[in-house]
Amino acid sequence: MIRGVLALIPDEFRRFTPRYLALVVLLALSQAAAYLLSVPVLQALFDGNYGDAWRWTSWLAVAVAATAVFGYLQSMVGLRIGVGMLRSVQTRLGDHLSTLPLGWFGTTGSGAISRIIVGNVREILGVFSHLLSPVLNAVLVPIVVAVGILFVDWRVSVAMLISLPLLLVVNRLANVGYSRSNQRIHDAASEANSRVVEFAQAQPVLRAFGATGAGNKALDGALRRQQKASTDAVFASVPGLMVFALCVHAVFLLLVYVVIGRATGGDLSIASAIALIAVSSRFIEPLNQAAQLSNALRSAGSAAQRINTFLAERELAEATAPVQLSEPSIVFDDVAFGYSEDEPLITGASFEVSAGTTTAIVGPSGSGKTTLLRLASRYYDVDSGSISVGGHDVRQQPSETLLGQVSLVFQDVYLFNQTIEENVRLGRPDATADEVRRAGEMARVDEIVERLPDGWATVVGEGGASLSGGERQRISIARALLKDAPIVLLDEATSALDPHSEAVVVRGIHELTRDKTVVVVAHRLSTIAHADQILFVDAGRIVERGTHDELLEQGGRYAAFWGERSRATGWHLAPSTYRSDLNGALGG
Ligand SMILES: Nc1ncnc2c1ncn2[C@@H]1O[C@H](COP(=O)(O)OP(=O)(O)OP(=O)(O)O)[C@@H](O)[C@H]1O
């Protein structure tokens, strides 16, 4: 448990660990000395030997002062390690997050990520500042006191030494219930975090369906489960704590019994007996305190374990050697991929997208079209086969190189809660204001900006919540235009837009894809018909490929799909408009 926490101490703070442990030991020694010195003080007072009493009281004062000093120093060093650990772990987690496959974020809830990065990290901060020391003290102080008592009465000392390991075993058993609940608390809190974020983001949908008033079932359920997990944990830990408290008192009574037995037998003076009873009561004090804190320490141990598990999450192997890219082409060579190991999705995918051409991917919903785009931009690594972009395997390219030559325009546009200008500038952070405006004009962001009182300085809300779907898409196109990468991977989804927005978005896409290498998950019939190559995907396999004319001639799956879609939309392709030029297609 503690090993997991120790593993998280940053290298530059490791040198503080021996100092911290030395201070914990010195604190325990001084605290135990203060307890033990009460014996000669009481003995001298009962004997009426005030000279000795003063002498021992002075030593007692020194021990108490030393306890205060060591306690302070240990807290300061502990806090320093804790804060250093907090900063370093959060940086490591952030760095690690940026190296994980992009696809990982789709499967891991935002609640779980924030719970680890904010909640779990905060938990481990307390280990060195205020949790570890009392728990170590609870072991060290009683041992030192028991050994010290050996010089007063060995039987009492032996009774103390025997009861100590028994109490530690009881404490461990008493905490089993809480330890089991710990993972449940974490899972429930992660889920509740995710649901709260989801609830806030889904307000428009919930209101549209009148599902806000009585509360959102998923959120209510998650909050109830979190509450129950916390209550269960308390109920699970209470019996253990009570049993432990009972055992501690039983040990105290046993010691009192031994001491009184020795005193009534004449083997111990009354003064020594009173002093030993006083020491015995102090001897168990750190144990009680530790029992209260051991759950928090265990919880911090579990938090550290979760952080370490997260840090061990497989990163995308990052190539560091620079590569010289040739022309912007894409080659899939016998690619196989599945989101889970036992369920292959893409199988035997081989195709080439030559520089400056357009490939349209079509096929039924869920057939794996978007997944092919994701693989080309290395959201995930393939299970077998290879994907080359610009003449090099994507795994052999530093991600900056790969993503530098690719513009992604996917359906799920994410905008940061920043100004429109900052959101567009993300495409190329060093772009001039004029370049940002120019990209904005091409994507017709200027039209949006003109309507807003703060213009380009309008803050768009979390995820771009204050803008319409079409407006968000225009900003994402402006971003891609500003980036001006030679390859465009496009998930063309304009069906949800009104005719004006669709026309504007299509014009933006038209600008974006001019003279570029384009792979498009195509929904518009004009895009499909004028692509240089069409790939028809079904259940993760490319079952037909060719130009529109070739595939219609084959009379296979594509021809059937085309017939169906044309009938549904009443779309006609006049022979004169057959051009392999996407400009014309997207304009139409
Ligand atoms: N992150 C993910 N984890 C697990 N399964 C996923 C993930 N993303 C997609 N899938 C599954 O993989 C399959 C293919 O999804 P994909 O999005 O590639 O299909 P698509 O052909 O683009 O569908 P559509 O046309 O409906 O957008 C689907 O069954 C989908 O549920």
Coordinates of C-alpha atoms and ligand atoms in Angstrom, one line a residue:
M1 CA 0.0 0.0 0.0
I2 CA 2.6 2.5 1.1
R3 CA 5.0 1.2 -1.6
G4 CA 2.5 2.6 -4.2
V5 CA 2.8 6.0 -2.5
L6 CA 6.6 5.9 -2.2
A7 CA 6.8 5.1 -5.9
L8 CA 5.1 8.4 -6.6
I9 CA 7.7 10.5 -4.8
P10 CA 9.5 12.6 -7.4
D11 CA 13.3 12.0 -7.6
E12 CA 14.2 15.4 -6.4
F13 CA 12.3 14.8 -3.2
R14 CA 13.5 11.3 -2.5
R15 CA 16.4 12.7 -0.5
F16 CA 13.9 14.1 1.9
T17 CA 12.5 10.6 2.7
P18 CA 15.3 9.5 5.0
R19 CA 15.1 12.9 6.7
Y20 CA 11.4 12.5 7.1
L21 CA 11.7 8.9 8.5
A22 CA 14.5 10.0 10.9
L23 CA 12.2 12.8 12.2
V24 CA 9.3 10.3 12.6
V25 CA 11.7 8.1 14.7
L26 CA 13.0 11.0 16.7
L27 CA 9.4 12.2 17.3
A28 CA 8.4 8.7 18.5
L29 CA 11.5 8.5 20.8
S30 CA 10.9 11.9 22.3
Q31 CA 7.2 11.2 22.8
A32 CA 8.0 7.8 24.4
A33 CA 10.6 9.4 26.5
A34 CA 8.1 12.0 27.7
Y35 CA 5.7 9.1 28.7
L36 CA 8.4 7.2 30.4
L37 CA 9.8 10.2 32.3
S38 CA 6.5 10.5 34.1
V39 CA 7.5 7.3 36.0
P40 CA 10.6 8.8 37.9
V41 CA 8.8 12.1 38.3
L42 CA 5.8 10.4 40.1
Q43 CA 8.1 8.1 42.0
A44 CA 10.2 11.1 43.3
L45 CA 7.1 13.1 44.2
F46 CA 5.6 10.1 46.1
D47 CA 8.9 9.6 47.9
G48 CA 9.0 13.4 48.8
N49 CA 12.3 13.7 47.0
Y50 CA 11.6 17.1 45.4
G51 CA 15.2 17.6 44.2
D52 CA 14.9 14.5 42.1
A53 CA 11.4 15.4 41.1
W54 CA 12.6 18.8 39.7
R55 CA 15.5 17.1 37.9
W56 CA 13.2 14.5 36.2
T57 CA 10.7 17.2 35.5
S58 CA 13.4 19.2 33.7
W59 CA 14.1 16.2 31.5
L60 CA 10.4 15.7 31.0
A61 CA 10.2 19.3 29.8
V62 CA 13.2 18.7 27.4
A63 CA 11.4 15.6 26.0
V64 CA 8.1 17.5 25.6
A65 CA 10.0 20.4 23.9
A66 CA 11.8 17.9 21.6
T67 CA 8.4 16.3 20.8
A68 CA 7.1 19.7 19.7
V69 CA 10.2 20.5 17.7
F70 CA 10.5 17.1 16.0
G71 CA 6.7 17.1 15.4
Y72 CA 6.9 20.5 13.7
L73 CA 10.0 19.6 11.6
Q74 CA 8.4 16.3 10.5
S75 CA 5.2 18.1 9.5
M76 CA 7.2 20.6 7.5
V77 CA 9.3 18.0 5.7
G78 CA 6.2 15.8 5.2
L79 CA 4.3 18.8 3.7
R80 CA 7.2 19.6 1.5
I81 CA 7.3 16.0 0.1
G82 CA 3.5 16.0 -0.2
V83 CA 3.3 19.2 -2.1
G84 CA 6.3 18.2 -4.3
M85 CA 4.6 14.9 -4.9
L86 CA 1.3 16.6 -5.7
R87 CA 2.9 18.9 -8.3
S88 CA 5.0 16.2 -9.9
V89 CA 2.2 13.6 -10.0
Q90 CA -0.2 16.1 -11.6
T91 CA 2.4 17.0 -14.2
R92 CA 3.2 13.3 -14.8
L93 CA -0.5 12.5 -15.2
G94 CA -1.0 15.4 -17.6
D95 CA 2.1 14.4 -19.6
H96 CA 0.9 10.8 -19.6
L97 CA -2.6 11.8 -20.7
S98 CA -1.2 13.5 -23.7
T99 CA 0.6 10.3 -24.8
L100 CA -2.3 8.0 -24.5
P101 CA -4.0 6.8 -27.7
L102 CA -6.7 9.3 -28.6
G103 CA -9.2 6.5 -28.7
W104 CA -8.6 5.8 -25.0
F105 CA -10.5 9.0 -24.1
G106 CA -13.6 7.7 -25.8
T107 CA -13.7 4.7 -23.5
T108 CA -12.7 6.3 -20.2
G109 CA -15.2 8.6 -18.6
S110 CA -14.3 12.2 -17.9
G111 CA -15.5 11.5 -14.3
A112 CA -12.9 8.8 -13.8
I113 CA -10.1 11.0 -15.2
S114 CA -11.0 14.0 -13.1
R115 CA -11.4 11.8 -10.0
I116 CA -7.8 10.4 -10.4
I117 CA -6.2 13.7 -11.4
V118 CA -7.9 15.9 -8.8
G119 CA -9.4 13.6 -6.1
N120 CA -6.9 10.8 -5.8
V121 CA -3.9 13.1 -6.1
R122 CA -5.2 15.2 -3.2
E123 CA -5.6 12.1 -1.1
I124 CA -2.0 11.1 -1.4
L125 CA -0.9 14.6 -0.4
G126 CA -2.1 13.9 3.1
V127 CA 0.1 10.8 3.5
F128 CA 3.3 12.6 4.4
S129 CA 1.7 15.7 5.9
H130 CA -0.5 14.1 8.5
L131 CA -1.3 10.4 8.0
L132 CA 1.9 8.4 7.9
S133 CA 3.6 9.8 11.0
P134 CA 0.8 9.1 13.5
V135 CA 0.4 5.6 12.1
L136 CA 4.2 4.9 12.4
N137 CA 4.1 6.5 15.8
A138 CA 1.4 4.2 16.9
V139 CA 3.8 1.3 16.4
L140 CA 7.0 2.9 17.4
V141 CA 5.9 4.8 20.6
P142 CA 4.3 1.7 22.3
I143 CA 7.4 -0.4 21.4
V144 CA 9.8 2.2 22.9
V145 CA 7.5 2.6 26.0
A146 CA 7.3 -1.2 26.5
V147 CA 11.1 -1.5 26.2
G148 CA 11.6 1.4 28.7
I149 CA 9.2 -0.2 31.2
L150 CA 11.4 -3.3 31.1
F151 CA 13.7 -1.3 33.6
V152 CA 10.8 -0.7 35.9
D153 CA 8.9 -4.0 35.8
W154 CA 9.6 -6.7 33.2
R155 CA 6.2 -8.4 33.6
V156 CA 4.3 -5.2 32.7
S157 CA 6.7 -4.7 29.8
V158 CA 6.1 -8.3 28.5
A159 CA 2.4 -7.8 28.8
M160 CA 2.7 -4.6 26.7
L161 CA 4.9 -6.3 24.1
I162 CA 2.6 -9.3 23.7
S163 CA -0.5 -7.1 23.4
L164 CA 1.0 -4.8 20.8
P165 CA 1.1 -7.3 17.8
L166 CA -2.3 -8.6 18.8
L167 CA -3.7 -5.1 18.6
L168 CA -2.1 -4.5 15.2
V169 CA -3.6 -7.8 13.9
V170 CA -7.1 -6.7 15.3
N171 CA -6.7 -3.3 13.6
R172 CA -5.9 -5.0 10.3
L173 CA -8.9 -7.3 10.5
A174 CA -11.1 -4.4 11.6
N175 CA -10.2 -2.5 8.5
V176 CA -11.1 -5.3 6.0
G177 CA -14.7 -4.1 5.7
Y178 CA -13.6 -0.5 4.9
S179 CA -10.9 -1.6 2.4
R180 CA -13.5 -3.5 0.5
S181 CA -15.8 -0.5 0.3
N182 CA -13.0 1.7 -0.8
Q183 CA -13.0 0.7 -4.5
R184 CA -16.8 1.0 -4.5
I185 CA -16.6 4.6 -3.2
H186 CA -14.1 5.4 -5.9
D187 CA -16.2 3.8 -8.7
A188 CA -19.3 5.5 -7.4
A189 CA -17.6 8.9 -7.2
S190 CA -16.2 8.6 -10.7
E191 CA -19.6 7.7 -12.1
A192 CA -21.2 10.6 -10.2
N193 CA -18.6 13.0 -11.6
S194 CA -19.3 11.8 -15.1
R195 CA -23.0 12.0 -14.7
V196 CA -22.9 15.6 -13.3
V197 CA -20.8 16.7 -16.3
E198 CA -23.1 14.8 -18.6
F199 CA -26.2 16.3 -17.0
A200 CA -24.9 19.9 -17.4
Q201 CA -23.8 19.3 -21.0
A202 CA -27.1 17.5 -21.9
Q203 CA -29.4 20.2 -20.7
P204 CA -30.6 21.2 -24.2
V205 CA -31.6 17.5 -24.9
L206 CA -33.1 16.9 -21.5
R207 CA -35.2 20.1 -21.7
A208 CA -36.3 19.2 -25.2
F209 CA -37.7 16.0 -23.9
G210 CA -38.9 17.5 -20.6
A211 CA -36.6 15.3 -18.6
T212 CA -35.1 17.8 -16.2
G213 CA -37.8 18.5 -13.6
A214 CA -38.1 15.2 -11.8
G215 CA -34.3 14.8 -12.2
N216 CA -32.3 12.9 -14.5
K217 CA -32.6 9.2 -13.7
A218 CA -29.0 8.4 -14.5
L219 CA -27.7 11.3 -12.4
D220 CA -30.1 10.5 -9.5
G221 CA -29.0 6.9 -9.6
A222 CA -25.3 7.7 -9.7
L223 CA -25.7 10.2 -6.8
R224 CA -27.7 7.6 -4.8
R225 CA -25.0 5.0 -5.5
Q226 CA -22.3 7.4 -4.3
Q227 CA -24.2 8.2 -1.2
K228 CA -24.9 4.5 -0.5
A229 CA -21.2 3.6 -1.1
S230 CA -20.1 6.2 1.4
T231 CA -22.8 5.1 4.0
D232 CA -21.9 1.5 3.4
A233 CA -18.2 2.3 4.0
V234 CA -19.1 4.0 7.3
F235 CA -21.2 1.1 8.4
A236 CA -18.5 -1.3 7.3
S237 CA -15.9 0.5 9.3
V238 CA -17.9 1.2 12.5
P239 CA -17.9 -2.4 13.8
G240 CA -14.2 -2.8 13.2
L241 CA -13.4 0.5 14.9
M242 CA -15.6 -0.5 17.9
V243 CA -14.0 -3.9 18.2
F244 CA -10.6 -2.3 18.0
A245 CA -11.5 0.3 20.7
L246 CA -12.8 -2.5 22.9
C247 CA -9.6 -4.5 22.5
V248 CA -7.5 -1.4 23.3
H249 CA -9.5 -0.9 26.5
A250 CA -9.2 -4.6 27.3
V251 CA -5.4 -4.3 26.9
F252 CA -5.5 -1.3 29.2
L253 CA -7.4 -3.2 31.8
L254 CA -5.0 -6.2 31.5
L255 CA -2.1 -3.8 32.2
V256 CA -3.9 -2.3 35.2
Y257 CA -4.6 -5.8 36.4
V258 CA -1.0 -6.8 36.1
V259 CA 0.3 -3.6 37.7
I260 CA -2.2 -3.8 40.7
G261 CA -1.4 -7.5 41.1
R262 CA 2.3 -6.7 41.3
A263 CA 1.7 -3.8 43.7
T264 CA -0.6 -5.8 46.0
G265 CA 2.0 -8.6 45.9
G266 CA 4.5 -6.1 47.3
D267 CA 6.7 -6.3 44.2
L268 CA 5.9 -2.7 43.1
S269 CA 5.7 0.5 45.2
I270 CA 2.4 2.4 45.1
A271 CA 4.2 5.3 43.4
S272 CA 5.5 3.0 40.6
A273 CA 2.1 1.4 40.2
I274 CA 0.4 4.7 39.8
A275 CA 3.1 5.8 37.4
L276 CA 2.8 2.6 35.3
I277 CA -1.0 2.9 35.1
A278 CA -0.5 6.5 33.9
V279 CA 2.0 5.3 31.3
S280 CA -0.2 2.4 30.3
S281 CA -3.1 4.9 29.5
R282 CA -0.7 7.0 27.4
F283 CA 0.8 3.9 25.8
I284 CA -2.5 3.0 24.0
E285 CA -3.3 6.6 23.0
P286 CA -1.4 6.6 19.7
L287 CA -3.0 3.3 18.9
N288 CA -6.5 4.8 19.1
Q289 CA -5.4 7.8 17.0
A290 CA -3.8 5.5 14.4
A291 CA -7.0 3.4 14.2
Q292 CA -8.9 6.6 13.3
L293 CA -6.3 7.5 10.6
S294 CA -5.5 4.1 9.2
N295 CA -8.7 4.1 7.0
A296 CA -7.6 7.4 5.5
L297 CA -4.1 6.0 5.0
R298 CA -5.5 2.8 3.4
S299 CA -7.7 5.0 1.2
A300 CA -4.6 7.0 0.2
G301 CA -2.8 3.8 -0.6
S302 CA -5.7 2.7 -2.9
A303 CA -5.6 6.2 -4.5
A304 CA -1.8 5.8 -5.1
Q305 CA -2.5 2.3 -6.6
R306 CA -5.1 3.8 -9.0
I307 CA -2.7 6.6 -10.0
N308 CA 0.1 4.0 -10.6
T309 CA -2.3 1.9 -12.7
F310 CA -3.3 5.0 -14.7
L311 CA 0.4 5.8 -15.2
A312 CA 1.0 2.2 -16.4
E313 CA -1.8 2.6 -19.0
R314 CA -0.2 1.7 -22.3
E315 CA 1.0 4.8 -24.2
L316 CA 1.3 5.1 -27.9
A317 CA 4.9 4.1 -28.6
E318 CA 6.2 7.5 -29.7
A319 CA 8.9 7.6 -32.5
T320 CA 11.5 10.2 -31.8
A321 CA 13.6 10.0 -34.9
P322 CA 12.6 12.7 -37.4
V323 CA 11.2 11.4 -40.7
Q324 CA 11.3 13.0 -44.2
L325 CA 7.8 12.7 -45.6
S326 CA 7.2 12.3 -49.2
E327 CA 4.0 13.3 -51.0
P328 CA 0.8 13.3 -48.9
S329 CA -0.6 9.9 -49.6
I330 CA -2.2 7.3 -47.4
V331 CA -1.7 3.5 -47.7
F332 CA -3.6 0.9 -45.7
D333 CA -1.9 -2.5 -46.0
D334 CA -3.9 -5.5 -44.8
V335 CA -5.1 -3.6 -41.7
A336 CA -6.9 -5.5 -38.9
F337 CA -8.3 -3.7 -35.8
G338 CA -10.8 -4.2 -33.0
Y339 CA -11.8 -2.0 -30.1
S340 CA -11.5 -5.1 -27.9
E341 CA -9.1 -8.0 -28.4
D342 CA -11.7 -10.6 -28.9
E343 CA -13.9 -8.6 -31.3
P344 CA -12.2 -7.7 -34.5
L345 CA -13.9 -4.9 -36.4
I346 CA -11.7 -4.0 -39.4
T347 CA -10.3 -6.9 -41.3
G348 CA -8.0 -7.1 -44.3
A349 CA -8.4 -3.4 -45.2
S350 CA -6.0 -2.4 -48.0
F351 CA -6.3 0.7 -50.1
E352 CA -4.3 3.6 -51.3
V353 CA -5.2 7.3 -51.4
S354 CA -2.9 9.0 -53.8
A355 CA -1.8 12.6 -53.2
G356 CA -4.4 15.1 -54.3
T357 CA -7.2 12.6 -54.7
T358 CA -10.4 12.1 -52.9
T359 CA -11.6 8.8 -51.5
A360 CA -15.1 8.5 -50.2
I361 CA -16.0 5.8 -47.7
V362 CA -19.6 4.7 -47.7
G363 CA -21.4 1.8 -46.1
P364 CA -24.1 0.9 -43.5
S365 CA -24.1 2.5 -40.1
G366 CA -21.6 0.9 -37.7
S367 CA -19.7 -0.8 -40.5
G368 CA -16.4 0.9 -39.4
K369 CA -16.1 3.9 -41.7
T370 CA -15.2 6.4 -38.9
T371 CA -12.9 3.9 -37.4
L372 CA -10.8 3.8 -40.7
L373 CA -10.4 7.6 -40.4
R374 CA -9.4 7.3 -36.7
L375 CA -6.8 4.7 -37.6
A376 CA -5.3 6.9 -40.3
S377 CA -4.8 9.6 -37.7
R378 CA -3.5 7.1 -35.2
Y379 CA -6.2 7.4 -32.6
Y380 CA -5.4 3.7 -32.1
D381 CA -2.6 1.4 -33.3
V382 CA -3.6 -1.3 -35.7
D383 CA -3.6 -4.9 -34.5
S384 CA -1.9 -6.1 -37.6
G385 CA -1.0 -4.7 -41.0
S386 CA 0.2 -1.2 -41.4
I387 CA -0.9 2.3 -42.3
S388 CA 1.5 4.8 -44.0
V389 CA 0.9 8.5 -44.3
G390 CA 3.4 10.5 -46.4
G391 CA 5.3 7.4 -47.2
H392 CA 6.1 6.4 -43.6
D393 CA 4.4 4.0 -41.2
V394 CA 2.4 6.2 -38.8
R395 CA 4.0 4.3 -35.9
Q396 CA 7.4 5.4 -37.1
Q397 CA 6.5 9.1 -37.1
P398 CA 6.6 11.4 -34.1
S399 CA 2.9 12.3 -33.5
E400 CA 3.7 16.0 -34.2
T401 CA 4.8 15.0 -37.7
L402 CA 1.8 12.9 -38.4
L403 CA -0.8 15.3 -37.0
G404 CA 1.0 18.2 -38.6
Q405 CA 0.1 16.9 -42.1
V406 CA -3.4 16.0 -41.2
S407 CA -6.5 18.1 -40.6
L408 CA -9.3 16.3 -38.8
V409 CA -12.8 17.5 -39.3
F410 CA -15.0 15.1 -37.3
Q411 CA -18.7 15.2 -36.4
D412 CA -18.0 15.8 -32.7
V413 CA -16.6 19.3 -32.8
Y414 CA -15.1 20.4 -29.5
L415 CA -14.7 24.0 -28.8
F416 CA -12.9 25.4 -25.8
N417 CA -14.5 27.8 -23.4
Q418 CA -12.5 30.6 -25.0
T419 CA -13.1 33.2 -27.6
I420 CA -14.0 32.4 -31.2
E421 CA -10.6 33.8 -32.3
E422 CA -8.7 31.6 -29.8
N423 CA -10.7 28.6 -31.0
V424 CA -9.9 29.2 -34.6
R425 CA -6.2 30.0 -33.8
L426 CA -5.9 26.5 -32.3
G427 CA -5.4 25.4 -36.0
R428 CA -2.1 27.3 -36.1
P429 CA -1.2 29.0 -32.8
D430 CA 1.4 31.3 -34.5
A431 CA -1.0 32.5 -37.2
T432 CA -1.4 36.3 -37.5
A433 CA -4.7 38.0 -36.8
D434 CA -5.2 38.5 -40.5
E435 CA -4.7 34.8 -41.2
V436 CA -7.2 33.9 -38.5
R437 CA -9.7 36.4 -40.1
R438 CA -9.1 35.0 -43.6
A439 CA -9.7 31.4 -42.5
G440 CA -12.8 32.7 -40.7
E441 CA -14.0 34.4 -43.8
M442 CA -13.5 31.2 -45.9
A443 CA -15.5 29.1 -43.4
R444 CA -18.0 32.0 -43.0
V445 CA -17.3 32.4 -39.4
D446 CA -17.3 36.1 -40.1
E447 CA -21.1 35.8 -40.5
I448 CA -21.4 34.4 -37.0
V449 CA -19.0 37.0 -35.5
E450 CA -20.9 39.9 -37.0
R451 CA -24.0 38.9 -35.2
L452 CA -22.4 38.7 -31.8
P453 CA -21.9 41.8 -29.7
D454 CA -18.3 40.8 -28.7
G455 CA -17.4 39.6 -32.2
W456 CA -14.3 37.6 -32.4
A457 CA -13.8 38.0 -28.7
T458 CA -17.1 36.2 -27.9
V459 CA -16.5 33.3 -25.4
V460 CA -18.3 30.3 -26.8
G461 CA -19.1 28.4 -23.5
E462 CA -17.9 25.0 -22.5
G463 CA -17.7 22.7 -25.6
G464 CA -19.0 25.7 -27.7
A465 CA -22.4 25.4 -25.9
S466 CA -23.5 28.9 -26.9
L467 CA -23.3 28.1 -30.6
S468 CA -25.4 26.1 -33.0
G469 CA -24.2 22.8 -34.5
G470 CA -23.6 24.4 -37.8
E471 CA -21.7 27.3 -36.2
R472 CA -19.5 24.9 -34.3
Q473 CA -18.7 23.1 -37.6
R474 CA -17.8 26.3 -39.3
I475 CA -15.4 27.2 -36.5
S476 CA -13.8 23.7 -36.8
I477 CA -13.5 24.1 -40.5
A478 CA -11.9 27.5 -40.0
R479 CA -9.4 25.9 -37.7
A480 CA -8.6 23.3 -40.3
L481 CA -8.3 25.9 -43.0
L482 CA -5.9 27.9 -40.9
K483 CA -3.8 24.7 -40.3
D484 CA -3.7 24.1 -44.1
A485 CA -2.5 20.5 -43.8
P486 CA -2.1 18.6 -47.0
I487 CA -4.3 15.7 -45.9
V488 CA -7.9 16.2 -44.8
L489 CA -9.8 13.5 -43.0
L490 CA -13.4 14.4 -43.0
D491 CA -16.5 12.9 -41.4
E492 CA -19.0 14.7 -43.5
A493 CA -22.1 15.1 -41.4
T494 CA -24.3 17.9 -42.7
S495 CA -27.7 16.1 -42.6
A496 CA -28.6 17.7 -39.2
L497 CA -28.2 21.2 -40.5
D498 CA -30.8 23.5 -42.0
P499 CA -30.3 24.3 -45.7
H500 CA -28.5 27.6 -45.2
S501 CA -26.1 26.2 -42.6
E502 CA -25.5 23.2 -44.8
A503 CA -24.7 25.3 -47.8
V504 CA -22.3 27.4 -45.8
V505 CA -20.6 24.4 -44.2
V506 CA -20.3 22.7 -47.6
R507 CA -18.7 25.8 -49.1
G508 CA -16.2 25.8 -46.2
I509 CA -15.4 22.1 -46.8
H510 CA -15.0 22.9 -50.5
E511 CA -12.3 25.5 -49.6
L512 CA -10.7 23.2 -47.1
T513 CA -10.4 20.2 -49.5
R514 CA -9.2 22.2 -52.5
D515 CA -6.1 20.5 -53.9
K516 CA -5.8 18.3 -50.8
T517 CA -5.6 14.5 -50.3
V518 CA -9.0 13.8 -48.9
V519 CA -10.6 10.8 -47.2
V520 CA -14.2 11.5 -46.5
V521 CA -16.9 9.4 -44.7
A522 CA -19.4 10.7 -47.2
H523 CA -23.1 11.3 -46.7
R524 CA -23.8 13.7 -49.5
L525 CA -24.5 12.0 -52.8
S526 CA -22.6 14.6 -54.8
T527 CA -19.5 14.0 -52.7
I528 CA -19.7 10.3 -53.2
A529 CA -20.4 10.4 -56.9
H530 CA -17.4 12.7 -57.7
A531 CA -14.8 11.0 -55.5
D532 CA -11.8 9.5 -57.4
Q533 CA -12.3 6.3 -55.5
I534 CA -15.2 4.9 -53.5
L535 CA -14.7 2.3 -50.8
F536 CA -17.9 0.4 -49.8
V537 CA -17.4 -0.9 -46.3
D538 CA -19.5 -3.6 -44.7
A539 CA -18.9 -5.2 -41.3
G540 CA -15.3 -3.8 -41.3
R541 CA -14.4 -5.2 -44.7
I542 CA -14.0 -3.2 -47.9
V543 CA -16.4 -5.2 -50.1
E544 CA -16.4 -3.1 -53.2
R545 CA -14.1 -0.4 -54.6
G546 CA -13.9 1.7 -57.7
T547 CA -15.3 4.9 -59.2
H548 CA -19.0 5.7 -59.1
D549 CA -19.5 4.5 -62.7
E550 CA -17.6 1.3 -62.2
L551 CA -19.5 0.4 -59.0
L552 CA -22.8 1.2 -60.6
E553 CA -21.9 -1.0 -63.5
Q554 CA -21.0 -3.9 -61.1
G555 CA -24.6 -3.7 -59.8
G556 CA -23.5 -4.9 -56.3
R557 CA -23.9 -3.5 -52.8
Y558 CA -22.9 0.1 -53.8
A559 CA -25.4 0.2 -56.7
A560 CA -28.2 -0.9 -54.4
F561 CA -27.1 1.6 -51.8
W562 CA -27.0 4.3 -54.4
G563 CA -30.4 3.5 -55.8
E564 CA -31.9 3.6 -52.3
R565 CA -30.3 6.9 -51.4
S566 CA -31.1 8.5 -54.7
R567 CA -34.8 7.5 -54.4
A568 CA -34.9 8.8 -50.9
T569 CA -33.4 12.2 -51.8
G570 CA -34.6 12.4 -55.4
W571 CA -31.1 13.2 -56.4
H572 CA -29.9 13.0 -60.0
L573 CA -26.5 13.0 -61.4
A574 CA -26.4 14.4 -64.9
P575 CA -23.6 12.9 -67.0
S576 CA -22.2 16.3 -67.7
T577 CA -21.5 16.9 -64.0
Y578 CA -19.3 13.8 -63.7
R579 CA -16.0 15.2 -62.7
S580 CA -13.5 13.8 -60.4
D581 CA -13.0 17.2 -59.1
L582 CA -14.4 17.5 -55.5
N583 CA -14.7 21.3 -55.9
G584 CA -17.5 20.9 -58.3
A585 CA -19.1 18.1 -56.2
L586 CA -19.1 20.0 -53.0
G587 CA -20.3 23.1 -54.6
G588 CA -23.3 21.2 -56.0
Ligands
LIG1 N1 -14.5 3.8 -28.9 C1 -15.2 2.7 -29.2 N2 -15.1 1.6 -28.4 C2 -15.8 0.5 -28.7 N3 -16.5 0.3 -29.8 C3 -16.6 1.3 -30.7 C4 -16.0 2.6 -30.4 N4 -16.2 3.4 -31.4 C5 -17.0 2.7 -32.3 N5 -17.3 1.5 -31.8 C6 -18.1 0.5 -32.5 O1 -17.4 0.1 -33.7 C7 -18.3 -0.1 -34.7 C8 -18.0 0.8 -35.9 O2 -18.1 2.2 -35.5 P1 -17.8 3.3 -36.5 O3 -18.1 4.6 -35.8 O4 -16.5 3.2 -37.2 O5 -19.0 3.1 -37.6 P2 -19.5 4.0 -38.8 O6 -19.5 3.1 -40.0 O7 -18.7 5.2 -38.9 O8 -20.9 4.3 -38.3 P3 -21.9 5.6 -38.6 O9 -22.1 5.7 -40.1 O10 -23.1 5.3 -37.9 O11 -21.1 6.8 -38.0 C9 -19.7 0.2 -34.2 O12 -20.3 -1.0 -33.8 C10 -19.4 1.0 -32.9 O13 -20.4 0.8 -31.9

